[in-house]
Structure formats: C-alpha cells, structure tokens
Short mmCIF file of C-alpha atoms and ligand atoms in Angstrom, two decimals:
data_model
loop_
_atom_site.label_atom_id
_atom_site.label_comp_id
_atom_site.label_asym_id
_atom_site.label_seq_id
_atom_site.Cartn_x
_atom_site.Cartn_y
_atom_site.Cartn_z
CA MET A 1 59.74 -14.97 40.94
CA ASN A 2 61.12 -11.64 39.92
CA ILE A 3 64.64 -10.28 40.23
CA ILE A 4 63.92 -8.23 43.40
CA TRP A 5 62.75 -11.29 45.34
CA THR A 6 65.62 -13.39 44.02
CA ARG A 7 68.20 -10.80 45.04
CA SER A 8 66.67 -10.31 48.52
CA ILE A 9 66.53 -14.06 49.14
CA VAL A 10 70.10 -14.54 47.85
CA SER A 11 71.44 -11.74 50.11
CA LEU A 12 69.51 -13.14 53.13
CA VAL A 13 70.89 -16.64 52.46
CA LEU A 14 74.41 -15.16 52.08
CA LEU A 15 74.00 -13.21 55.33
CA ALA A 16 72.77 -16.34 57.13
CA ALA A 17 75.63 -18.43 55.70
CA LEU A 18 78.23 -15.80 56.60
CA SER A 19 76.77 -15.44 60.13
CA ALA A 20 76.79 -19.24 60.55
CA ALA A 21 80.43 -19.39 59.42
CA ILE A 22 81.40 -16.56 61.80
CA GLY A 23 79.38 -18.33 64.55
CA ALA A 24 81.33 -21.56 63.95
CA PHE A 25 84.69 -19.82 64.27
CA ALA A 26 84.08 -16.90 66.66
CA GLY A 27 81.03 -17.96 68.63
CA VAL A 28 77.28 -17.13 68.46
CA PRO A 29 77.43 -13.60 70.02
CA VAL A 30 79.90 -12.35 67.36
CA ALA A 31 77.78 -13.93 64.64
CA LEU A 32 74.63 -12.25 65.99
CA GLY A 33 76.45 -8.92 66.26
CA PHE A 34 77.60 -9.31 62.65
CA ALA A 35 74.07 -10.10 61.47
CA VAL A 36 72.56 -7.13 63.30
CA LEU A 37 75.28 -4.81 61.90
CA MET A 38 74.60 -6.05 58.37
CA LEU A 39 70.83 -5.49 58.79
CA VAL A 40 71.42 -1.95 60.10
CA VAL A 41 73.70 -1.19 57.13
CA GLN A 42 71.09 -2.64 54.75
CA THR A 43 68.27 -0.61 56.35
CA PHE A 44 70.34 2.57 56.21
CA PHE A 45 71.19 1.91 52.53
CA SER A 46 67.52 1.32 51.64
CA THR A 47 66.31 4.37 53.58
CA PHE A 48 68.94 6.57 51.94
CA HIS A 49 67.86 5.52 48.43
CA THR A 50 64.13 5.58 49.22
CA GLN A 51 64.62 9.17 50.35
CA ARG A 52 66.61 9.98 47.18
CA LEU A 53 63.93 8.40 44.98
CA TRP A 54 61.22 10.34 46.81
CA ARG A 55 63.02 13.62 46.20
CA LEU A 56 63.60 12.68 42.58
CA LEU A 57 59.91 11.94 42.04
CA GLU A 58 58.93 15.19 43.75
CA ALA A 59 61.16 17.35 41.55
CA PRO A 60 62.40 15.32 38.58
CA VAL A 61 65.51 16.62 36.82
CA TYR A 62 65.43 15.36 33.27
CA GLY A 63 68.67 13.76 32.04
CA GLU A 64 70.17 13.27 35.51
CA VAL A 65 70.65 9.60 36.52
CA PRO A 66 71.75 9.08 40.18
CA SER A 67 74.40 6.40 40.45
CA ALA A 68 73.93 3.55 42.91
CA LEU A 69 75.05 0.01 43.44
CA GLY A 70 72.90 -3.06 43.00
CA ILE A 71 69.17 -2.99 42.68
CA TRP A 72 68.97 0.77 43.28
CA GLY A 73 71.20 1.48 40.31
CA GLU A 74 68.84 -0.69 38.24
CA ILE A 75 65.76 1.19 39.54
CA TYR A 76 67.30 4.58 38.72
CA TYR A 77 68.30 3.39 35.25
CA ARG A 78 64.80 2.07 34.50
CA LEU A 79 63.20 5.26 35.76
CA HIS A 80 65.50 7.28 33.57
CA LYS A 81 64.58 5.18 30.52
CA LEU A 82 60.87 5.64 31.29
CA ALA A 83 61.29 9.40 31.70
CA LYS A 84 63.20 9.57 28.41
CA ARG A 85 60.40 7.77 26.59
CA TRP A 86 57.74 10.03 28.07
CA HIS A 87 59.76 13.08 27.25
CA ALA A 88 60.08 11.98 23.60
CA GLN A 89 56.32 11.34 23.44
CA VAL A 90 55.48 14.73 24.94
CA ARG A 91 57.85 16.44 22.50
CA GLN A 92 56.21 14.62 19.58
CA VAL A 93 52.73 15.67 20.72
CA GLU A 94 53.96 19.25 21.21
CA GLN A 95 55.47 19.33 17.72
CA GLN A 96 52.27 17.94 16.19
CA HIS A 97 50.26 20.53 18.07
CA SER A 98 52.47 23.37 16.94
CA ARG A 99 52.40 22.13 13.31
CA PHE A 100 48.61 21.95 13.54
CA ILE A 101 48.45 25.53 14.85
CA GLN A 102 50.87 26.69 12.13
CA ALA A 103 48.69 25.03 9.47
CA ILE A 104 45.53 26.73 10.76
CA GLN A 105 47.40 30.03 10.97
CA ALA A 106 48.51 29.61 7.34
CA SER A 107 44.93 29.04 6.19
CA PRO A 108 43.49 31.93 4.16
CA ASN A 109 40.27 31.53 6.13
CA GLY A 110 39.49 32.60 9.66
CA VAL A 111 39.10 29.89 12.31
CA ALA A 112 37.73 30.52 15.82
CA MET A 113 36.88 27.98 18.50
CA LEU A 114 34.21 28.65 21.11
CA ASP A 115 33.65 26.72 24.33
CA ASP A 116 30.24 25.54 25.55
CA HIS A 117 29.47 29.11 26.77
CA ASP A 118 30.37 30.72 23.43
CA GLN A 119 33.57 32.08 24.92
CA ILE A 120 36.58 32.35 22.65
CA GLU A 121 38.99 29.50 23.27
CA TRP A 122 41.29 30.14 20.35
CA CYS A 123 41.31 31.95 17.02
CA ASN A 124 43.79 32.36 14.18
CA ALA A 125 45.16 35.66 12.88
CA ILE A 126 42.65 35.85 9.98
CA ALA A 127 39.65 35.43 12.32
CA GLU A 128 41.21 38.16 14.49
CA THR A 129 41.20 40.61 11.56
CA HIS A 130 37.74 39.58 10.30
CA PHE A 131 36.15 40.02 13.75
CA GLY A 132 38.46 42.83 14.95
CA LEU A 133 39.65 40.66 17.85
CA ASP A 134 42.90 40.37 19.77
CA ALA A 135 43.57 36.65 20.29
CA LYS A 136 45.44 37.18 23.57
CA ARG A 137 43.36 39.94 25.13
CA ASP A 138 39.96 38.54 24.14
CA LEU A 139 40.55 34.95 25.14
CA ARG A 140 37.74 33.57 27.33
CA GLN A 141 35.52 36.53 26.38
CA HIS A 142 31.98 35.87 25.21
CA ILE A 143 32.13 36.35 21.44
CA THR A 144 28.88 38.34 21.25
CA HIS A 145 30.37 40.91 23.66
CA LEU A 146 33.01 41.61 21.04
CA VAL A 147 31.24 40.93 17.74
CA ARG A 148 28.13 42.96 18.38
CA GLN A 149 26.53 42.96 14.95
CA PRO A 150 22.84 42.00 15.48
CA ASP A 151 22.87 39.65 12.46
CA PHE A 152 25.81 37.74 13.89
CA ILE A 153 24.24 37.47 17.37
CA ARG A 154 20.96 36.28 15.87
CA TYR A 155 22.77 33.73 13.71
CA LEU A 156 24.86 32.38 16.60
CA ASN A 157 21.82 32.06 18.86
CA SER A 158 19.60 30.53 16.17
CA HIS A 159 21.35 27.12 16.31
CA HIS A 160 20.57 26.74 12.59
CA TYR A 161 23.89 26.83 10.86
CA GLU A 162 23.13 25.11 7.53
CA GLN A 163 23.45 28.46 5.73
CA MET A 164 26.37 30.81 6.07
CA LEU A 165 25.98 34.36 7.27
CA ILE A 166 27.19 37.24 5.09
CA MET A 167 28.22 40.24 7.16
CA ARG A 168 30.41 43.33 7.15
CA GLY A 169 33.90 42.87 8.62
CA MET A 170 34.79 44.45 11.95
CA GLY A 171 37.48 46.97 12.90
CA GLU A 172 39.81 47.73 10.01
CA ASN A 173 37.85 45.30 7.83
CA ARG A 174 34.64 47.31 7.99
CA GLN A 175 34.65 47.82 4.20
CA ARG A 176 35.01 44.11 3.48
CA THR A 177 32.36 41.42 3.13
CA ILE A 178 32.84 38.33 5.27
CA SER A 179 31.06 34.98 5.11
CA VAL A 180 30.67 33.22 8.46
CA GLN A 181 29.61 29.64 9.14
CA VAL A 182 29.32 27.85 12.47
CA PHE A 183 30.03 24.13 12.86
CA PRO A 184 28.99 22.64 16.25
CA TYR A 185 31.31 19.93 17.59
CA GLY A 186 32.18 18.08 20.81
CA GLU A 187 30.02 18.95 23.78
CA HIS A 188 28.23 22.16 22.82
CA ARG A 189 31.42 23.63 21.37
CA LYS A 190 31.51 25.62 18.14
CA LEU A 191 33.95 26.03 15.32
CA ILE A 192 33.53 29.27 13.36
CA LEU A 193 34.96 29.54 9.84
CA THR A 194 35.17 32.94 8.17
CA GLN A 195 36.12 33.96 4.64
CA ASP A 196 36.70 37.30 2.99
CA ILE A 197 34.38 37.23 -0.04
CA THR A 198 34.78 40.89 -1.08
CA GLU A 199 36.60 39.95 -4.32
CA LEU A 200 34.17 37.12 -5.01
CA GLU A 201 31.25 39.52 -4.64
CA ARG A 202 32.98 42.09 -6.82
CA THR A 203 33.60 39.59 -9.64
CA ASP A 204 30.07 38.30 -9.26
CA SER A 205 28.65 41.79 -9.62
CA MET A 206 31.01 42.43 -12.57
CA ARG A 207 29.71 39.25 -14.18
CA ARG A 208 26.12 40.38 -13.64
CA ASP A 209 26.90 43.83 -15.08
CA PHE A 210 28.64 42.22 -18.03
CA VAL A 211 25.68 39.97 -18.84
CA ALA A 212 23.33 42.96 -18.48
CA ASN A 213 25.56 45.05 -20.77
CA VAL A 214 25.83 42.35 -23.43
CA SER A 215 22.07 41.82 -23.37
CA HIS A 216 21.50 45.54 -23.65
CA GLU A 217 24.01 45.93 -26.50
CA LEU A 218 22.39 43.11 -28.46
CA LYS A 219 18.85 44.07 -27.58
CA THR A 220 19.01 47.48 -29.24
CA PRO A 221 19.95 46.28 -32.76
CA LEU A 222 17.62 43.30 -32.38
CA THR A 223 14.68 45.58 -31.56
CA VAL A 224 15.51 47.77 -34.53
CA LEU A 225 15.82 44.70 -36.78
CA SER A 226 12.47 43.24 -35.75
CA GLY A 227 10.87 46.67 -36.21
CA PHE A 228 12.15 46.77 -39.78
CA LEU A 229 11.01 43.20 -40.36
CA GLU A 230 7.51 44.14 -39.25
CA THR A 231 7.53 47.16 -41.53
CA LEU A 232 8.66 45.04 -44.48
CA ARG A 233 6.01 42.46 -43.76
CA ASP A 234 3.06 44.77 -43.06
CA LEU A 235 3.59 47.78 -45.32
CA PRO A 236 3.46 47.87 -49.09
CA LEU A 237 6.84 49.53 -49.91
CA ASP A 238 8.27 50.65 -53.19
CA GLU A 239 11.62 49.23 -54.31
CA ALA A 240 13.66 52.25 -53.11
CA ASP A 241 12.18 52.12 -49.60
CA ARG A 242 12.59 48.36 -49.43
CA ARG A 243 16.28 48.74 -50.34
CA ARG A 244 16.73 51.47 -47.72
CA TYR A 245 15.17 49.29 -45.02
CA LEU A 246 17.24 46.28 -46.04
CA ASP A 247 20.43 48.40 -45.88
CA MET A 248 19.51 49.56 -42.36
CA MET A 249 18.81 45.97 -41.33
CA ASP A 250 22.17 44.97 -42.74
CA GLN A 251 23.82 47.69 -40.61
CA GLN A 252 22.19 46.35 -37.44
CA ALA A 253 23.13 42.76 -38.25
CA THR A 254 26.75 43.85 -38.84
CA ARG A 255 26.71 45.64 -35.51
CA MET A 256 25.58 42.49 -33.74
CA GLN A 257 28.17 40.45 -35.61
CA ASN A 258 30.90 42.88 -34.53
CA ILE A 259 29.82 42.69 -30.88
CA VAL A 260 29.79 38.88 -30.95
CA ARG A 261 33.18 38.84 -32.75
CA ASP A 262 34.77 41.12 -30.13
CA LEU A 263 33.22 39.13 -27.27
CA LEU A 264 34.70 35.95 -28.71
CA VAL A 265 38.10 37.64 -29.06
CA LEU A 266 37.94 38.67 -25.37
CA ALA A 267 36.84 35.20 -24.26
CA ASN A 268 39.70 33.62 -26.24
CA LEU A 269 42.22 36.05 -24.76
CA GLU A 270 41.06 35.21 -21.25
CA GLY A 271 41.21 31.48 -21.84
CA ASP A 272 44.44 31.30 -23.84
CA ILE A 273 47.88 30.47 -22.54
CA ARG A 274 50.38 33.35 -22.46
CA PRO A 275 51.84 34.36 -25.84
CA PRO A 276 55.36 33.09 -26.57
CA SER A 277 58.17 35.32 -25.37
CA ASP A 278 60.70 34.22 -27.99
CA ASP A 279 58.73 34.53 -31.26
CA LEU A 280 60.05 37.79 -32.74
CA LEU A 281 57.51 39.53 -34.96
CA ASP A 282 58.17 41.06 -38.33
CA MET A 283 57.16 44.53 -37.16
CA ARG A 284 57.98 46.10 -40.53
CA ALA A 285 55.23 43.95 -42.12
CA VAL A 286 52.87 44.52 -39.18
CA LEU A 287 53.20 48.30 -39.43
CA ARG A 288 52.79 48.26 -43.19
CA HIS A 289 49.59 46.27 -42.69
CA LEU A 290 48.35 48.81 -40.10
CA GLU A 291 49.18 51.71 -42.42
CA ASN A 292 47.20 50.14 -45.27
CA ASP A 293 44.19 49.54 -43.02
CA ALA A 294 44.34 53.12 -41.71
CA ASN A 295 44.46 54.58 -45.22
CA ASN A 296 41.61 52.35 -46.39
CA LEU A 297 39.45 53.31 -43.41
CA SER A 298 40.24 57.01 -43.78
CA GLY A 299 39.64 57.01 -47.51
CA GLY A 300 41.85 60.08 -47.84
CA ARG A 301 39.93 62.15 -45.28
CA HIS A 302 42.96 62.48 -42.94
CA ARG A 303 46.67 63.18 -43.12
CA ILE A 304 48.18 59.91 -41.93
CA ALA A 305 51.94 59.51 -41.32
CA PHE A 306 53.86 56.46 -40.06
CA HIS A 307 57.37 56.91 -38.56
CA VAL A 308 58.90 53.47 -38.17
CA ASP A 309 62.26 52.41 -36.75
CA ASP A 310 62.78 49.17 -38.69
CA ALA A 311 65.38 47.90 -36.26
CA VAL A 312 62.95 47.53 -33.36
CA THR A 313 60.86 44.42 -32.89
CA VAL A 314 59.01 42.58 -30.14
CA ALA A 315 58.28 38.99 -29.20
CA GLY A 316 54.70 37.79 -28.88
CA ALA A 317 51.59 36.59 -30.65
CA GLU A 318 51.32 38.35 -34.00
CA THR A 319 47.52 38.26 -34.39
CA GLU A 320 47.08 39.70 -30.88
CA VAL A 321 49.65 42.49 -31.36
CA VAL A 322 48.15 43.39 -34.77
CA SER A 323 44.65 43.48 -33.25
CA ALA A 324 45.71 45.67 -30.26
CA LEU A 325 47.82 48.18 -32.19
CA GLY A 326 45.28 48.13 -35.05
CA ASN A 327 42.49 49.04 -32.63
CA LEU A 328 44.39 52.15 -31.51
CA VAL A 329 45.02 53.23 -35.10
CA THR A 330 41.44 52.63 -36.27
CA ASN A 331 40.10 54.50 -33.21
CA ALA A 332 42.28 57.49 -34.14
CA VAL A 333 40.87 57.41 -37.70
CA ARG A 334 37.27 56.84 -36.54
CA TYR A 335 37.22 59.60 -33.94
CA THR A 336 39.25 62.24 -35.79
CA PRO A 337 37.11 64.48 -37.97
CA GLU A 338 37.85 64.93 -41.62
CA GLY A 339 40.99 66.95 -42.32
CA GLY A 340 42.62 65.91 -39.03
CA ALA A 341 46.12 64.47 -38.67
CA ILE A 342 47.18 61.06 -37.36
CA ASP A 343 50.82 60.24 -36.55
CA VAL A 344 51.92 56.73 -35.76
CA THR A 345 55.42 56.14 -34.38
CA TRP A 346 57.26 52.85 -33.77
CA GLN A 347 60.54 53.43 -31.95
CA ARG A 348 62.80 52.42 -29.11
CA GLU A 349 62.88 54.16 -25.74
CA ASN A 350 65.98 52.94 -23.89
CA ASP A 351 65.60 49.18 -24.14
CA ARG A 352 61.80 49.15 -24.60
CA ALA A 353 59.78 49.19 -27.81
CA MET A 354 57.23 51.98 -28.01
CA PHE A 355 54.14 52.43 -30.21
CA ILE A 356 52.58 55.90 -30.28
CA VAL A 357 49.35 56.98 -31.99
CA ARG A 358 48.77 60.71 -31.92
CA ASP A 359 45.62 62.25 -33.39
CA SER A 360 44.18 65.75 -33.67
CA GLY A 361 40.67 64.50 -32.83
CA PRO A 362 38.18 65.68 -30.20
CA GLY A 363 40.31 64.58 -27.23
CA ILE A 364 39.09 62.84 -24.06
CA ALA A 365 38.22 64.51 -20.75
CA ALA A 366 40.44 63.43 -17.83
CA GLU A 367 37.61 61.72 -15.90
CA HIS A 368 36.99 59.26 -18.76
CA ILE A 369 40.61 58.18 -19.25
CA PRO A 370 40.85 55.63 -16.38
CA ARG A 371 37.61 53.95 -17.56
CA LEU A 372 38.32 53.72 -21.31
CA THR A 373 39.43 50.07 -21.16
CA GLU A 374 36.26 48.93 -19.36
CA ARG A 375 34.01 46.73 -21.47
CA PHE A 376 31.29 48.76 -23.28
CA TYR A 377 32.55 52.05 -21.84
CA ARG A 378 32.00 54.82 -24.34
CA ILE A 379 32.20 58.57 -23.98
CA ASP A 380 29.71 59.25 -26.72
CA ARG A 381 27.50 56.27 -27.45
CA SER A 382 26.01 57.48 -30.70
CA ARG A 383 29.39 58.56 -32.08
CA SER A 384 30.84 55.15 -31.23
CA ARG A 385 27.92 53.41 -32.92
CA ASP A 386 28.01 55.69 -35.97
CA THR A 387 31.63 54.76 -36.54
CA GLY A 388 30.93 51.02 -36.13
CA GLY A 389 32.30 50.75 -32.58
CA THR A 390 31.38 47.98 -30.15
CA GLY A 391 32.78 49.55 -26.97
CA LEU A 392 35.07 46.53 -26.63
CA GLY A 393 38.09 47.69 -28.65
CA LEU A 394 40.15 49.16 -25.79
CA ALA A 395 39.17 46.27 -23.48
CA ILE A 396 40.77 43.95 -26.07
CA VAL A 397 43.81 46.25 -26.24
CA LYS A 398 44.17 46.11 -22.44
CA HIS A 399 43.99 42.32 -22.39
CA VAL A 400 46.50 41.82 -25.19
CA LEU A 401 48.94 44.26 -23.59
CA GLN A 402 48.59 42.63 -20.18
CA ARG A 403 49.36 39.26 -21.74
CA HIS A 404 52.53 40.75 -23.28
CA HIS A 405 53.44 42.59 -20.04
CA ALA A 406 53.09 45.86 -21.95
CA GLU A 407 51.55 49.10 -20.64
CA LEU A 408 49.06 51.55 -22.11
CA ASP A 409 49.37 55.23 -21.38
CA VAL A 410 46.71 57.72 -22.57
CA LYS A 411 47.35 61.44 -22.73
CA SER A 412 44.60 63.68 -23.97
CA GLU A 413 43.12 67.14 -23.78
CA VAL A 414 39.60 67.98 -24.91
CA GLY A 415 39.72 69.78 -28.24
CA ARG A 416 43.45 69.11 -28.74
CA GLY A 417 43.57 65.43 -29.67
CA SER A 418 44.75 62.27 -27.96
CA THR A 419 47.94 60.24 -27.70
CA PHE A 420 47.86 56.49 -26.99
CA ILE A 421 51.27 55.08 -26.01
CA VAL A 422 52.10 51.38 -25.73
CA ARG A 423 55.35 50.39 -24.01
CA PHE A 424 56.54 46.81 -24.41
CA PRO A 425 58.85 45.47 -21.70
CA ALA A 426 62.60 45.15 -22.28
CA SER A 427 62.22 41.37 -21.94
CA ARG A 428 60.09 41.31 -25.13
CA THR A 429 61.99 43.98 -27.06
CA ALA A 430 64.75 43.18 -29.53
CA LEU A 431 66.72 44.93 -32.25
CA ARG A 432 66.85 43.55 -35.78
CA LYS A 433 70.59 43.08 -35.40
CA SER A 434 69.92 40.45 -32.79
CA LEU A 435 67.16 39.08 -35.03
CA ALA A 436 69.73 38.52 -37.78
CA ALA A 437 72.32 37.11 -35.37
P1 LIG B 501 34.47 51.86 -29.41
O1 LIG B 501 34.16 50.64 -30.13
O2 LIG B 501 33.27 52.58 -28.88
O3 LIG B 501 35.42 52.75 -30.14
P2 LIG B 501 36.72 51.44 -27.63
O4 LIG B 501 36.87 50.55 -26.50
O5 LIG B 501 37.66 51.28 -28.79
O6 LIG B 501 35.21 51.36 -28.06
O7 LIG B 501 36.89 52.93 -27.09
C1 LIG B 501 36.17 53.34 -25.95
C2 LIG B 501 35.80 54.80 -26.06
O8 LIG B 501 36.97 55.60 -25.98
C3 LIG B 501 35.19 55.17 -27.38
O9 LIG B 501 33.80 54.97 -27.35
C4 LIG B 501 35.53 56.63 -27.51
O10 LIG B 501 34.56 57.40 -26.84
C5 LIG B 501 36.85 56.74 -26.76
N1 LIG B 501 38.02 56.82 -27.67
C6 LIG B 501 38.81 55.82 -28.04
N2 LIG B 501 39.80 56.24 -28.86
C7 LIG B 501 39.62 57.58 -29.01
C8 LIG B 501 40.31 58.62 -29.73
N3 LIG B 501 41.40 58.37 -30.45
N4 LIG B 501 39.84 59.88 -29.62
C9 LIG B 501 38.76 60.14 -28.88
N5 LIG B 501 38.04 59.20 -28.17
C10 LIG B 501 38.48 57.95 -28.24
#
C-alpha cells in the first residue's frame, strides 16, 4: 500500500474516531455535523490544490515551488525535483548540440545537410561560401535552385556518389576549385561535404611542371651525349676529333651532374629542420672564401672588390649561407662581361645584417625580376648554359633565405647592371662584440 492510501485511511479513521468521541459527549447530530464540516473542508482543500496543480502544469514556472501542507506539499516537491532533472537533461542536450554545431563550424570543410526533397536543412559557414549561400535566407530552399551549375545538378540527381565532383566555386569563390561529395544517410537525406582544393591543384600542377622541367633539362644533355656516343662508335675519327668529342661529352655529363646536385640541395633544404638561430657564423672567413671563389672563377677578367664590416655576423647554417651568398657572387661573375666591375658589401643596416652584390653586367628587365627565383627560370637559356648554369641557383638562394627569415631584393636596369641585396633579420644579426662577450 502506498503512502497516499495510508494517509487517506489514517485521516478517515481519525475523522471517524473524533466523530465517535464527539458523538459520545455531545450527541449524534453534533458528531454528524462535525464529520460533514470536516469533509467539506477536505474537499475544498483538495479542489484548491488540484486547481493550483492544473494551472502549474498548464504554465510551468521553473524554480517556483508552491508551499502546501501534507500530501500536497510532497506532490509539489516531487514535481519540482522532476522538473529540475528534466531541465538539467535538456540543458545538457542543448550544450552537446551547440558544441556539435561549433565543431562543424570550425571544420575547414563545408558541410550541408539536405532533407528528403533535397532542400537545405542546415549548412556551415564554409559550405555557405563554397556554394554562395546564405544559411538563414536559403533554409528550406531546394539546393539546385541555388547551386545551378549543370555538373552539380547532374551529380546530385545521378545517385552515384562514389566519386567526388570537382567544380568551380559560386559567388565570391568563382575563381576557386571545390571538391564536392554527397553521402546519403537516414531516410533519403543527404550530407554534402565540400573542400577548397585550389591550393592542392596548384601544387599538383607545380609538381607536374617540375617533373616535366627536370625531364626536359636532363633530356637535352642526354640526347647530345648519346649522339656523340653514336658518332664515336660509327665513325672512324682521328685522335684530335675523338678528343674534341670526348671533351664535349664531358661537358654534357658535368651539366647533368650539376643539375642533379642542385636538385638534391633543394630537396635537402625542403626536408631539413630549420637552421639553428644561435650558431653565430665566422663571417670574416665566409667572405674570404667567397672572395677567393669569385677571383678564381673570374680569372682576372673583372674588377672585384669586397667591402666587409668585420663586426657584423649572423646566426644560421654555415653551408647554407655560403651556398646562397656564393650563388649571388658567382652569378655576378658569370653574367658580367669581361672588364666589368663587381662590388660585394657586407655591412649593418640598423640592427640587420646586409649582403649586397652589385655588378656592371647586362642587367635584368623588370618583368623577369619577380620570376628569377622560380626553378629553371632563365632569361637567356643559352647564356645560362654557356656559363654552366642549371637554372636552380636563385631557387636555392630563395629557400636558404626563407629558412633564415632573410629577404632578397633585386634592383636592376637593362644595360646598367644588377644589385642583389640580402637582408638578414635582427633576430639573427649580431655584432662581434657580443660574439666575444
Ligand atoms: P642559372 O643557373 O641559369 O644562373 P639562376 O637561378 O642562378 O640560374 O639565375 C636565374 C636567371 O637569372 C639566370 O639564368 C640569369 O638569366 C638571371 N641572372 C641571375 N643573376 C644575374 C646577374 N647578376 N645579372 C644578370 N642576370 C642574372
């Protein structure tokens, strides 16, 4: 028997006992009157609280507990506890939902959900930009009324979604390439995932170009080499001719070796960890080394002058810095005609170290300057080849400088020479005083 029945029976028994006692002392009519009065009071009390409960259930006010005596107080208290538990559960579900939405919003990919009529139920901000949608305005709109590209409509209607669709973006994203894939779920509903693959496509095409360029660069000397080999094999040559052919073959082999060497240098630079930022270089020795190399390469055909501020030094990887700065100096020697002048300066500009190579060579037209550091970019192919160039020198320079957070600045005028300036950041620049300290 539960508490309600127990209480009702107890109060009825009490009422009966009290009425009997009153009956014994004051007579049956008074006892009956008392019993009726008690029942009326009880009925009124119950009706009042039933009414209150009804109103409470119709318009619940969370946190408000009506006070009442006896069983009604208990009922209100239990209801309040129940409401509190439900409220906590609803809040938990709401928080989970909002975290879920936040996570999908934070995704770098677009997410759109379609109902069973291909109407937009929800989409995140990225899908909005990819499809040129407005999540609020376009809700419940049929997606093909908004994304009208025929390829997309065909794909959506095909019901074959194993492959993704590559399409142009919409709205402001018209210049971008978007991949789209549909995933059916639930009852004829669809989840659409989108991704901006513009960069991916660009790097892929760069990779293809690079492979084509390398093949082309190696193919030319290889073709020449095999031609010479055929000549040597098939033609009866005198000793002088044989020597001449062998020398030319040697040149082509060296060219291929240089290309492979520079490609390996580039690959190592790309794969290596960043150079140390606290290893100070002995720039005096580095510059002396560069000066020797320049003089050897020039063989006295140019006026070469080095102006070095011994106090300035930088932190980094010595072999990389020597290779980058050396490339700029050897380019100046290689491209400057005999009798020209080359000035190399190592100095400080405010708190940054600066390396300047100025030559009186042919100069570079403005349209070529932004492309000089591209792999295999050359202004004059035959001149580059004649001087033993691979077309990779400035690409290596760019990589090394990037790794040292340094910048390359090229100033040039056709017919008036070129100036290549390297600026190291203050964070990598030091004075010898601090080196000694
Ligand atoms: P390369 O091996 O052909 O020299 P680089 O990457 O070192 O390749 O240089 C790219 C191109 O920039 C060269 O082919 C050349 O046309 C041009 N260049 C580089 N340095 C100079 C310079 N000091 N004067 C004129 N042209 C230069």
